[in-house]
mmCIF file of C-alpha atoms in Angstrom:
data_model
loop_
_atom_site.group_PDB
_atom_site.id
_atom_site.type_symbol
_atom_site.label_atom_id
_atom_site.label_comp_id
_atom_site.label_asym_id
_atom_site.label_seq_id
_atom_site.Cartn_x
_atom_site.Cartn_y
_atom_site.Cartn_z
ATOM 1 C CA UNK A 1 24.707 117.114 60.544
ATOM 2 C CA UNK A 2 24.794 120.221 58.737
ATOM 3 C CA UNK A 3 21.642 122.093 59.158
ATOM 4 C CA UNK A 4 22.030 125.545 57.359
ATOM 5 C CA UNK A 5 22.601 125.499 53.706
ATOM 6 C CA UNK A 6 23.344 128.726 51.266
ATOM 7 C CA UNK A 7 22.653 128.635 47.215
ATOM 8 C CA UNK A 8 25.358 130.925 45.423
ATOM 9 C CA UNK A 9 24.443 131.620 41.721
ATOM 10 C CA UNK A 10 26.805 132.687 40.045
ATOM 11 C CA UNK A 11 29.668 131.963 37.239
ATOM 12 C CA UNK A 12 31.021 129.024 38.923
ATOM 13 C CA UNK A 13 29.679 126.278 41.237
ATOM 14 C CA UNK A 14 29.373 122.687 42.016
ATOM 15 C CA UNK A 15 25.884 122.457 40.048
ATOM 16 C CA UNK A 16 25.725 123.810 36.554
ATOM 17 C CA UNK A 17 22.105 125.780 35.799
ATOM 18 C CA UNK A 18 20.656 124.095 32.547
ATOM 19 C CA UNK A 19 16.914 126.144 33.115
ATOM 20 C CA UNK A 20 15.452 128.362 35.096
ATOM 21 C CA UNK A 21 11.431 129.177 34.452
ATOM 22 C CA UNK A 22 9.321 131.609 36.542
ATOM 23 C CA UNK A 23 6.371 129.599 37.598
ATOM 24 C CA UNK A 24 4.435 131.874 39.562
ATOM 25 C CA UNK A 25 5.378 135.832 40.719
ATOM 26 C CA UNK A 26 8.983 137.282 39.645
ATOM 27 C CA UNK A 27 11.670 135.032 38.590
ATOM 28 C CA UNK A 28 15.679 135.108 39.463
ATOM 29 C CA UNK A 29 18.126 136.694 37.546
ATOM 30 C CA UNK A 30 19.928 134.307 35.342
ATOM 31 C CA UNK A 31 23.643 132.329 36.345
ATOM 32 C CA UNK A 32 25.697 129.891 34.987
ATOM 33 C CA UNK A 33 25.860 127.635 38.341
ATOM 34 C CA UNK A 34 24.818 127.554 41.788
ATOM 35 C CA UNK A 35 27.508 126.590 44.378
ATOM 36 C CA UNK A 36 25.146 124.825 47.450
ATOM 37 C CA UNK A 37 27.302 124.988 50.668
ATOM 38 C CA UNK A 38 26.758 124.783 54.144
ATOM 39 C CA UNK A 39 26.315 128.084 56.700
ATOM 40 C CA UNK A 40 24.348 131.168 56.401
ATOM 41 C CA UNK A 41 27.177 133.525 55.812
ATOM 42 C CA UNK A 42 28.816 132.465 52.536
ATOM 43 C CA UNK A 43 32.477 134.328 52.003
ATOM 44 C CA UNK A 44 30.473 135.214 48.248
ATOM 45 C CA UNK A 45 31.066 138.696 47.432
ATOM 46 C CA UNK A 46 30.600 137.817 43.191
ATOM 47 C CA UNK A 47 27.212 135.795 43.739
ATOM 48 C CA UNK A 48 24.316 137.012 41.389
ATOM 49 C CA UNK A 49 22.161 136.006 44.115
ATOM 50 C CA UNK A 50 22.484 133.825 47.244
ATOM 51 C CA UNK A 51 19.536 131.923 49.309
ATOM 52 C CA UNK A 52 19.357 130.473 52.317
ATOM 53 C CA UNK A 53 17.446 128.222 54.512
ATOM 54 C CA UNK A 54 17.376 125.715 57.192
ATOM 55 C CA UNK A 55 16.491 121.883 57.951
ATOM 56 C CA UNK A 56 14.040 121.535 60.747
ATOM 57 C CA UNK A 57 11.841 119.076 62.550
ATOM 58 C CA UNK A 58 8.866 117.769 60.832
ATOM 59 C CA UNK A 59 6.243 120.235 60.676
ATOM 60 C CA UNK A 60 2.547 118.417 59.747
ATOM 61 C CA UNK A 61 3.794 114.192 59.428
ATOM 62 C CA UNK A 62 1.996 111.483 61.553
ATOM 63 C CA UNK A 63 3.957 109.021 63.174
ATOM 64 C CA UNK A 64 2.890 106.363 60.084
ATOM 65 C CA UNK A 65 3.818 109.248 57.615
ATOM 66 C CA UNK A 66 7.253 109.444 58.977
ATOM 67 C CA UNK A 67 7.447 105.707 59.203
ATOM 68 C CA UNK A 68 6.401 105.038 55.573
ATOM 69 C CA UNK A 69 9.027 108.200 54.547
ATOM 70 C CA UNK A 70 11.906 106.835 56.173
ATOM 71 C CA UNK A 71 11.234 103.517 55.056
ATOM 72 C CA UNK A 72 11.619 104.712 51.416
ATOM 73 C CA UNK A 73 13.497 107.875 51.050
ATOM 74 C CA UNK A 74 16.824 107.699 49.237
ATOM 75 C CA UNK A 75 19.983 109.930 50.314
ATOM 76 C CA UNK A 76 21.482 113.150 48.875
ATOM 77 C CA UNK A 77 24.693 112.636 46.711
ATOM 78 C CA UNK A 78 23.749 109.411 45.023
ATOM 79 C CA UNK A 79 26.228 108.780 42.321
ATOM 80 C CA UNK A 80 23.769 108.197 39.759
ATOM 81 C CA UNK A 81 21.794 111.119 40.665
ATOM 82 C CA UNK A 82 23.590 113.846 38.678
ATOM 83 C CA UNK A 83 20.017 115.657 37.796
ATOM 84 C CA UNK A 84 18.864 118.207 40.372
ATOM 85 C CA UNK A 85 16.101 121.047 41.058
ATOM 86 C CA UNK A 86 15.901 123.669 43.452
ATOM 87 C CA UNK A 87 12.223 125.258 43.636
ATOM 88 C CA UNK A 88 12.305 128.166 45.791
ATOM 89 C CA UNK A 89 8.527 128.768 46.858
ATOM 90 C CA UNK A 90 6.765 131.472 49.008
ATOM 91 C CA UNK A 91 3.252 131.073 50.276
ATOM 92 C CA UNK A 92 0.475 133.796 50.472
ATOM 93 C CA UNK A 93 -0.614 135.594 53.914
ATOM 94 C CA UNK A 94 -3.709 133.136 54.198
ATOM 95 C CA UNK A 95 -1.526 130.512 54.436
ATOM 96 C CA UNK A 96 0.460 131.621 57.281
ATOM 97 C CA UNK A 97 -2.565 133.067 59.100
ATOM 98 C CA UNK A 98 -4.274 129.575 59.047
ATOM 99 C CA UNK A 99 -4.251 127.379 62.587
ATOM 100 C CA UNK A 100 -2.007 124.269 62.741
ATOM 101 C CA UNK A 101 -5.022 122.195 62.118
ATOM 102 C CA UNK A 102 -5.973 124.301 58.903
ATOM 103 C CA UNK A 103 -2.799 124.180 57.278
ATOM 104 C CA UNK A 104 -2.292 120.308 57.637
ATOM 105 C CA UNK A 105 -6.027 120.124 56.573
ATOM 106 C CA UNK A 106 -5.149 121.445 53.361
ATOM 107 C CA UNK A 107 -1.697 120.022 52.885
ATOM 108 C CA UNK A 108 -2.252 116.325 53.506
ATOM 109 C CA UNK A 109 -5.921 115.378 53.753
ATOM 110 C CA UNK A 110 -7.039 117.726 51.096
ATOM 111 C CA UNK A 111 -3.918 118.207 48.789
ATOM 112 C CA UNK A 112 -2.504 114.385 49.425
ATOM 113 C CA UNK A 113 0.874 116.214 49.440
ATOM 114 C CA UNK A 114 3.152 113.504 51.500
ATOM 115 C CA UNK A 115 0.669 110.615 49.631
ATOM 116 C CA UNK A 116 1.720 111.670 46.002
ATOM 117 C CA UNK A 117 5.903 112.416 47.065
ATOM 118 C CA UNK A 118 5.630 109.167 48.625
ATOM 119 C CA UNK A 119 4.444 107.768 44.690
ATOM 120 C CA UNK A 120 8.014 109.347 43.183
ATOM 121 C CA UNK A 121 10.090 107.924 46.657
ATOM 122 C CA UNK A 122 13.000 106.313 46.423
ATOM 123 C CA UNK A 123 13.924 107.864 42.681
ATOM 124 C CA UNK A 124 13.436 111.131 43.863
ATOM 125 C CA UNK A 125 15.910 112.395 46.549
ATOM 126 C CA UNK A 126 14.283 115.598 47.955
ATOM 127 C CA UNK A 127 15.848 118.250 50.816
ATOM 128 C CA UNK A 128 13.206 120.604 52.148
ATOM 129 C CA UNK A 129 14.764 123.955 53.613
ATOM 130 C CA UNK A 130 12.878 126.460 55.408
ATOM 131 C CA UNK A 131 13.539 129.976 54.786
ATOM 132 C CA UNK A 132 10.683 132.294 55.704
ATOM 133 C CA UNK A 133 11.793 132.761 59.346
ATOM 134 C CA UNK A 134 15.648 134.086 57.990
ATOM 135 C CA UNK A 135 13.420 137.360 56.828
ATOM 136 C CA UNK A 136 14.271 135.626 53.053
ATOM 137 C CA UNK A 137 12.460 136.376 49.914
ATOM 138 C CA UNK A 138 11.140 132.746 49.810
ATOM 139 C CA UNK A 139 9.311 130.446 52.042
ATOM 140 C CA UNK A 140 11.322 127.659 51.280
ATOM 141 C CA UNK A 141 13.675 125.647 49.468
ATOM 142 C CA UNK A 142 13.177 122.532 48.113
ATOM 143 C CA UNK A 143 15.917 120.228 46.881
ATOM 144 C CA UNK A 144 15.703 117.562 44.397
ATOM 145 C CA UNK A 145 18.198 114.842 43.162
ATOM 146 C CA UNK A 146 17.274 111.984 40.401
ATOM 147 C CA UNK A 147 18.587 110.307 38.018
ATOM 148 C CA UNK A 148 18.392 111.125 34.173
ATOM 149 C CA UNK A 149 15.960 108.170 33.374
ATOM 150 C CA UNK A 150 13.566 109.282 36.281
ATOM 151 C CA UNK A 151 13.571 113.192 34.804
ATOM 152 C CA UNK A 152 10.175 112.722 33.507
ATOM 153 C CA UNK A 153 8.833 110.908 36.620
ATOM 154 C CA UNK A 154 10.025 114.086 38.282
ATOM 155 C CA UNK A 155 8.112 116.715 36.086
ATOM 156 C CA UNK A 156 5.128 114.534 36.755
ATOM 157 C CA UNK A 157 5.586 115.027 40.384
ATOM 158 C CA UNK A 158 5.942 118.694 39.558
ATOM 159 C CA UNK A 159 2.051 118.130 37.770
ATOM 160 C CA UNK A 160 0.366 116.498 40.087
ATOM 161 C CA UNK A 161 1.518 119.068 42.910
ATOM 162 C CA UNK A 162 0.768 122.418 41.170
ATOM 163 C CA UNK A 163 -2.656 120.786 40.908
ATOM 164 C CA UNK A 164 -3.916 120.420 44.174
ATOM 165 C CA UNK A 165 -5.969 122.823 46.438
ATOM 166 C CA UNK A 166 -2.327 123.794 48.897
ATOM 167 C CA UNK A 167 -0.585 125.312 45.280
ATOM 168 C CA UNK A 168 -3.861 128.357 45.669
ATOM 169 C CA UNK A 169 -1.179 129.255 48.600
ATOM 170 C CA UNK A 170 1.561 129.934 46.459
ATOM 171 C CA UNK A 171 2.349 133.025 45.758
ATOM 172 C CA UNK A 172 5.993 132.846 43.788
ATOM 173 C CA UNK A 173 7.501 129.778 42.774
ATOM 174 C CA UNK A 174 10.149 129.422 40.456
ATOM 175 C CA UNK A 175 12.038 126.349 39.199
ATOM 176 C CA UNK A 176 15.560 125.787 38.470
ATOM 177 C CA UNK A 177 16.706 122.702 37.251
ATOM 178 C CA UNK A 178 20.637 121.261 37.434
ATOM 179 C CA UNK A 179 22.998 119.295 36.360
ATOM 180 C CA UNK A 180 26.535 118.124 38.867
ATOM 181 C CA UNK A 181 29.391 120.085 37.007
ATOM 182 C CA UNK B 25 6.630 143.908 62.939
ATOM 183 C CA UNK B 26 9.919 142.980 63.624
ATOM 184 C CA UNK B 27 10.269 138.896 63.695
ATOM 185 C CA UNK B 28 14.219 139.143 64.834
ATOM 186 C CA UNK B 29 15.051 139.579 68.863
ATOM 187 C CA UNK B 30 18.129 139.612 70.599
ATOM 188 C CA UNK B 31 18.675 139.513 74.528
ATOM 189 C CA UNK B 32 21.950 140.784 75.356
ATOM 190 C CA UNK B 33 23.034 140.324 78.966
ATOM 191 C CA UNK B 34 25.692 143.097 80.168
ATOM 192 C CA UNK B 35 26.519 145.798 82.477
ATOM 193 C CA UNK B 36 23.075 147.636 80.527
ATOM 194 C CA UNK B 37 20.406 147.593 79.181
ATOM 195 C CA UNK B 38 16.156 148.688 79.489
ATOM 196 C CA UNK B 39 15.216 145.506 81.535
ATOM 197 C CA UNK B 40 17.521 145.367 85.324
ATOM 198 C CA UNK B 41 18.113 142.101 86.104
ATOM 199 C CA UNK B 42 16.462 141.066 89.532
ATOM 200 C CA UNK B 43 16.879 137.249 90.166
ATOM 201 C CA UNK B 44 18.182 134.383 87.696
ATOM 202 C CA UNK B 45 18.226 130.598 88.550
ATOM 203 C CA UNK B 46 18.476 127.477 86.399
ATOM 204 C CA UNK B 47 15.746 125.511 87.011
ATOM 205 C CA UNK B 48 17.248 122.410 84.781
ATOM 206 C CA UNK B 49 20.372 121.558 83.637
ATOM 207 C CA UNK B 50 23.597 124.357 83.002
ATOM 208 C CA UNK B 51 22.662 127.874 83.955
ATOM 209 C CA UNK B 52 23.808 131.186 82.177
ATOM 210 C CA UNK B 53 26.585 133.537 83.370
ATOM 211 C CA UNK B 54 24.982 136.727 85.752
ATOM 212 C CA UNK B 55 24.844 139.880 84.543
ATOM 213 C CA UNK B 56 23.236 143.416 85.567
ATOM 214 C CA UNK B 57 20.957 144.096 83.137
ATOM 215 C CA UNK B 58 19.510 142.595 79.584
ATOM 216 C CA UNK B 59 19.190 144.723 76.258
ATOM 217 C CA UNK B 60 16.250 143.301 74.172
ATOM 218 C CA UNK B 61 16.729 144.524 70.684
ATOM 219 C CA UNK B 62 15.420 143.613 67.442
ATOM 220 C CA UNK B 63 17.814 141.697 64.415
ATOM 221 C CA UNK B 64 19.719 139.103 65.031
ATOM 222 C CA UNK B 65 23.639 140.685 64.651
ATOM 223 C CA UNK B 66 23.385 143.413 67.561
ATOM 224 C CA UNK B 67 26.228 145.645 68.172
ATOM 225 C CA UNK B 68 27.441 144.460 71.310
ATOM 226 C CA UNK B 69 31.142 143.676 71.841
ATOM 227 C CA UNK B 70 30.994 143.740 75.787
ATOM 228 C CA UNK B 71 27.874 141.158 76.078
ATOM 229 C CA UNK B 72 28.212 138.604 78.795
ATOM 230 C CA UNK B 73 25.982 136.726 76.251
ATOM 231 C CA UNK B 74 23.410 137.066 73.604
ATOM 232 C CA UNK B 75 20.367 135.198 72.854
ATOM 233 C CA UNK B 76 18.509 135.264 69.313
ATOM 234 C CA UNK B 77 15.423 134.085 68.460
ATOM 235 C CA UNK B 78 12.418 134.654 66.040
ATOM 236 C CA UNK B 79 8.585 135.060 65.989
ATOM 237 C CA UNK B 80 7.182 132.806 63.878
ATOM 238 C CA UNK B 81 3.878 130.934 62.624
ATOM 239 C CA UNK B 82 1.430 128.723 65.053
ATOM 240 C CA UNK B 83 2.845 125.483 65.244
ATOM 241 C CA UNK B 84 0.190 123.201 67.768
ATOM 242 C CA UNK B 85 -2.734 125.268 68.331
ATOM 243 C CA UNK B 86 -5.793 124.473 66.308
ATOM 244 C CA UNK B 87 -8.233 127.347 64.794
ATOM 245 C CA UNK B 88 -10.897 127.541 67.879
ATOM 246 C CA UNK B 89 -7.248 127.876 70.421
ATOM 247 C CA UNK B 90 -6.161 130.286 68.164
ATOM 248 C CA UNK B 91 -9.652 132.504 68.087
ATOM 249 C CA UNK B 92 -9.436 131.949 72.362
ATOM 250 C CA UNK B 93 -6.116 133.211 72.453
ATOM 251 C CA UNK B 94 -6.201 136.220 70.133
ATOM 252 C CA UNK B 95 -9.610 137.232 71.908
ATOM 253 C CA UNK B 96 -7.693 137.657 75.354
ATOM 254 C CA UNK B 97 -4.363 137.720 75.316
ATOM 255 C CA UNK B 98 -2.608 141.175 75.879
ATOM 256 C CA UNK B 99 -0.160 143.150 74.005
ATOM 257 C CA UNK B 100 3.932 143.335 75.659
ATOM 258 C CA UNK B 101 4.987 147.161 76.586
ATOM 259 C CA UNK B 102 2.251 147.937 78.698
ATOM 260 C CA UNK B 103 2.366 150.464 81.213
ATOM 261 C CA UNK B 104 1.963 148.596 84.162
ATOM 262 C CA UNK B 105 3.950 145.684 83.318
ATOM 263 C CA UNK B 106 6.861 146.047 85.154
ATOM 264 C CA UNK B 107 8.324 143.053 86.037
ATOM 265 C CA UNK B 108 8.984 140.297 83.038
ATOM 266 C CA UNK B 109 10.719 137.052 82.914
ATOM 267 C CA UNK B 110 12.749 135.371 79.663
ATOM 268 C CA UNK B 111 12.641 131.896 80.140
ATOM 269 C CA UNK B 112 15.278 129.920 77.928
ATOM 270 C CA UNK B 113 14.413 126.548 77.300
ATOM 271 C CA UNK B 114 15.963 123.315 75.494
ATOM 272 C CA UNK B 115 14.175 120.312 74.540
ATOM 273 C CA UNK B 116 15.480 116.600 74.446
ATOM 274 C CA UNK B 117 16.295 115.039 71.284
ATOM 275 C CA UNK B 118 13.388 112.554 71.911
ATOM 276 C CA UNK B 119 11.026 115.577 71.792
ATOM 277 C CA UNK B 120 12.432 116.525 68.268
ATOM 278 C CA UNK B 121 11.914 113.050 66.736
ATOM 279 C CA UNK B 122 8.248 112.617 67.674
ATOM 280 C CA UNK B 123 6.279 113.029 64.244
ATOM 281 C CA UNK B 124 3.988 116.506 64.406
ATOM 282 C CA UNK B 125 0.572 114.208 65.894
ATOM 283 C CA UNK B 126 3.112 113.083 68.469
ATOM 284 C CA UNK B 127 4.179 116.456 69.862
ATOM 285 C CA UNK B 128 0.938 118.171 69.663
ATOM 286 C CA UNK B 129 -0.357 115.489 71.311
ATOM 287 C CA UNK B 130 2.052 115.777 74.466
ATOM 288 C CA UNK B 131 1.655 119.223 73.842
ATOM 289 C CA UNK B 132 -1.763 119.402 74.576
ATOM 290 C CA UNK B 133 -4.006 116.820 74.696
ATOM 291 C CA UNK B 134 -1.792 115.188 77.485
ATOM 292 C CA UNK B 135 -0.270 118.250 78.975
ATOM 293 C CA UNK B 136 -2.794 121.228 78.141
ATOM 294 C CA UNK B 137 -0.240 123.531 77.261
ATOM 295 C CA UNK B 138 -2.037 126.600 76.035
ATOM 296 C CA UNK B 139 -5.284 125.441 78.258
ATOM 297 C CA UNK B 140 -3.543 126.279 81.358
ATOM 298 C CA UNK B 141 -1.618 129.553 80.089
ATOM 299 C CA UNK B 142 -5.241 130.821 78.868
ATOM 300 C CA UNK B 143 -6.086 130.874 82.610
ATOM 301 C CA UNK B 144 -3.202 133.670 83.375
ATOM 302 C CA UNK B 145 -4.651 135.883 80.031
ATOM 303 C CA UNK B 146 -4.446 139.028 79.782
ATOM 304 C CA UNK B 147 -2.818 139.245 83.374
ATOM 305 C CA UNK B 148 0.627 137.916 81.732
ATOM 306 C CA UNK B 149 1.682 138.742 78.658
ATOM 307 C CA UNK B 150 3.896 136.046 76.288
ATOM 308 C CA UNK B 151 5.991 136.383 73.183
ATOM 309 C CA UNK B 152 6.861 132.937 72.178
ATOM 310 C CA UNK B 153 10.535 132.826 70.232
ATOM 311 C CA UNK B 154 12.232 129.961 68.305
ATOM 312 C CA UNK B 155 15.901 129.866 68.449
ATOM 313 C CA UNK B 156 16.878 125.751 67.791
ATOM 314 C CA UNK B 157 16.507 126.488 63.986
ATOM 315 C CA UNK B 158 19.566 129.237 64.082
ATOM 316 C CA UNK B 159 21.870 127.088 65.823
ATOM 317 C CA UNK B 160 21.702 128.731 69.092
ATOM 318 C CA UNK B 161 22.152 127.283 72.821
ATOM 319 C CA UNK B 162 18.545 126.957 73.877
ATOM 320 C CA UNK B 163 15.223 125.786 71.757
ATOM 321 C CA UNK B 164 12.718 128.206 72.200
ATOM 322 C CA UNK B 165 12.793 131.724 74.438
ATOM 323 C CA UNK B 166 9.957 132.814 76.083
ATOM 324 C CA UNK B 167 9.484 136.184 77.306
ATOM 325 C CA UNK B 168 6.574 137.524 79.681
ATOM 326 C CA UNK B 169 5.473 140.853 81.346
ATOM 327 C CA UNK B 170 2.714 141.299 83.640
ATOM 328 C CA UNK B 171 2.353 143.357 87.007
ATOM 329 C CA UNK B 172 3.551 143.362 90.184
ATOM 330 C CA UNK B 173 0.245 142.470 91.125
ATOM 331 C CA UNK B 174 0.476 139.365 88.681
ATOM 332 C CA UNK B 175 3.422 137.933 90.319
ATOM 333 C CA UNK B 176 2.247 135.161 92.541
ATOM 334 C CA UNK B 177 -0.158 134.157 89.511
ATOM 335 C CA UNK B 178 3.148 134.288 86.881
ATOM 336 C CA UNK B 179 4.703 132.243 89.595
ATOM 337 C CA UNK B 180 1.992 129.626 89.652
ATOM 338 C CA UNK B 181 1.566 129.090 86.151
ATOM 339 C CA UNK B 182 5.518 128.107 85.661
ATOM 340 C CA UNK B 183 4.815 125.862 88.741
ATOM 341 C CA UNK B 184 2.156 124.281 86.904
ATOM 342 C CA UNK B 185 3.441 123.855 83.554
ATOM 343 C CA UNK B 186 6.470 122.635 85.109
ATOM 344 C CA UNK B 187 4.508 119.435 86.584
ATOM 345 C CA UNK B 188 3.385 118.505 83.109
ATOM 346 C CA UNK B 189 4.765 115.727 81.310
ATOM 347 C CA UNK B 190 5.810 117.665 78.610
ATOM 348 C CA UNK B 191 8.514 119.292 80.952
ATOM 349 C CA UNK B 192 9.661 115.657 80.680
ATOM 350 C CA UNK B 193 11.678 116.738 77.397
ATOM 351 C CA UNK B 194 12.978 120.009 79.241
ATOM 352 C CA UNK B 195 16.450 119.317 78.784
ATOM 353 C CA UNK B 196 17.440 122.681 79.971
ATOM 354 C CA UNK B 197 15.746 125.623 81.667
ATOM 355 C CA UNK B 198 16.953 128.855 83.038
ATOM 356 C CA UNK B 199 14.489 131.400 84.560
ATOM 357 C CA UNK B 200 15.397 135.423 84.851
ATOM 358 C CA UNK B 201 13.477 137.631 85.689
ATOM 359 C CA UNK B 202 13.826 141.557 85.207
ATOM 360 C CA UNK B 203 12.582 144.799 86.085
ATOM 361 C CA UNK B 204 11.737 148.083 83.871
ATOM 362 C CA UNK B 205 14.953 149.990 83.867
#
């Protein structure tokens, strides 16, 4: 399995941009598409802007968290998922500072963050890259894919998430939301 | 601080090469001498090989192992540390699929990972780097310095990590060690 990925903005691309908002901190310039491919080192010389990140083990899941997530998670690539987002997100200093302990403290049993994904599971196809350890701008990179009737199921997901206690550790977040060209 | 480190083995470098042996499963080719640099893309067309890893977050240790660490542990490039020892290791696959409980769990609880290394603090000092996440041949690199004095204790403290049943999901383990150039 492919376990680096690279977003190319630019003019062309195999996802067409339809919005881009600045949630939190700077925004990204604007593009027309994204191209997502596979590898670090995209041959890209044109891009307006290119990030990267990795899949990696699972970082604060139980064993019945993983169980429950497999049990429901939907693929990548659906045909009927032509909606996407990519949310680029870096956290604050006090994040990374915290223990192991502290940091699944406040993402699970405080912020419920793996409880209320679960709620939007299997409509919502979602990637999570990691970037901060590539020296990148972001933390990381989270991929969406849903279809167009479950667009406002997503943005509620969205809500809910910027509302608990772990979004305090955010420190730039933008969203960018997609369409399969 | 730099995050990025490269070992590259060749006919030079600032740490002599003084004994190398794999402990588990396919060894690395000899060489004289091993070039620790920082980044990830060093210049280094004659390398026998090159390792890369990064520094990166806490991933078992809980707040009070953290505070016990961080009040002993020693800084690398000390005068008297001499003698150090990079200490490639890969883990199984079944280590990779356990769920985060799961792993800290063998970690620790069962196998008193950082318990036993706080016994050989300050006398040896550790960098811990992660390489699985770029691709590379080995998991995780771990480099230590300490003293001449230190030795036999550096030498017991691999013994006894090696007899816990974490080293179960050691899939493959090469020790070198290295003097000060």
């Amino acid at each position: 399995l492919p376990q680096h990925f690279s977003f190319v903005a630019g003019d062309r691309g195999n996802w067409r941009i339809t919005n881009m908002q600045a949630i939190r901190g700077d925004g990204l310039d604007d593009a027309a598409s994204i191209d997502v491919v596979t590898g670090l080192d995209p041959a890209a010389p044109a891009a307006t802007w290119t990030l990267r990140g990795f899949a990696s083990n699972v970082r604060y899941a139980t064993r019945p968290e993983v169980t429950m997530l497999r049990a429901v998670q939907a693929p990548l690539a659906r045909e009927e998922a032509r909606l996407a987002a990519l949310i680029p997100i870096k956290k604050t200093a006090a994040w990374w500072d915290m223990a192991q302990d502290e940091r699944r403290r406040m993402f699970e049993e405080t912020s419920r963050h793996t409880a209320i994904g679960l709620e939007y599971l299997p409509a919502v196809a979602r990637q999570l890259l990691h970037s901060r350890d590539l020296g990148e701008p972001f933390d990381f990179l989270t991929w969406f894919e849903f279809a167009p009737e479950h667009a406002r199921a997503f943005d509620d997901l969205l809500r809910r998430l910027r509302a608990t206690p772990e979004w305090n550790f955010v420190d730039r977040e933008t969203e960018i939301r997609l369409t399969r060209a």
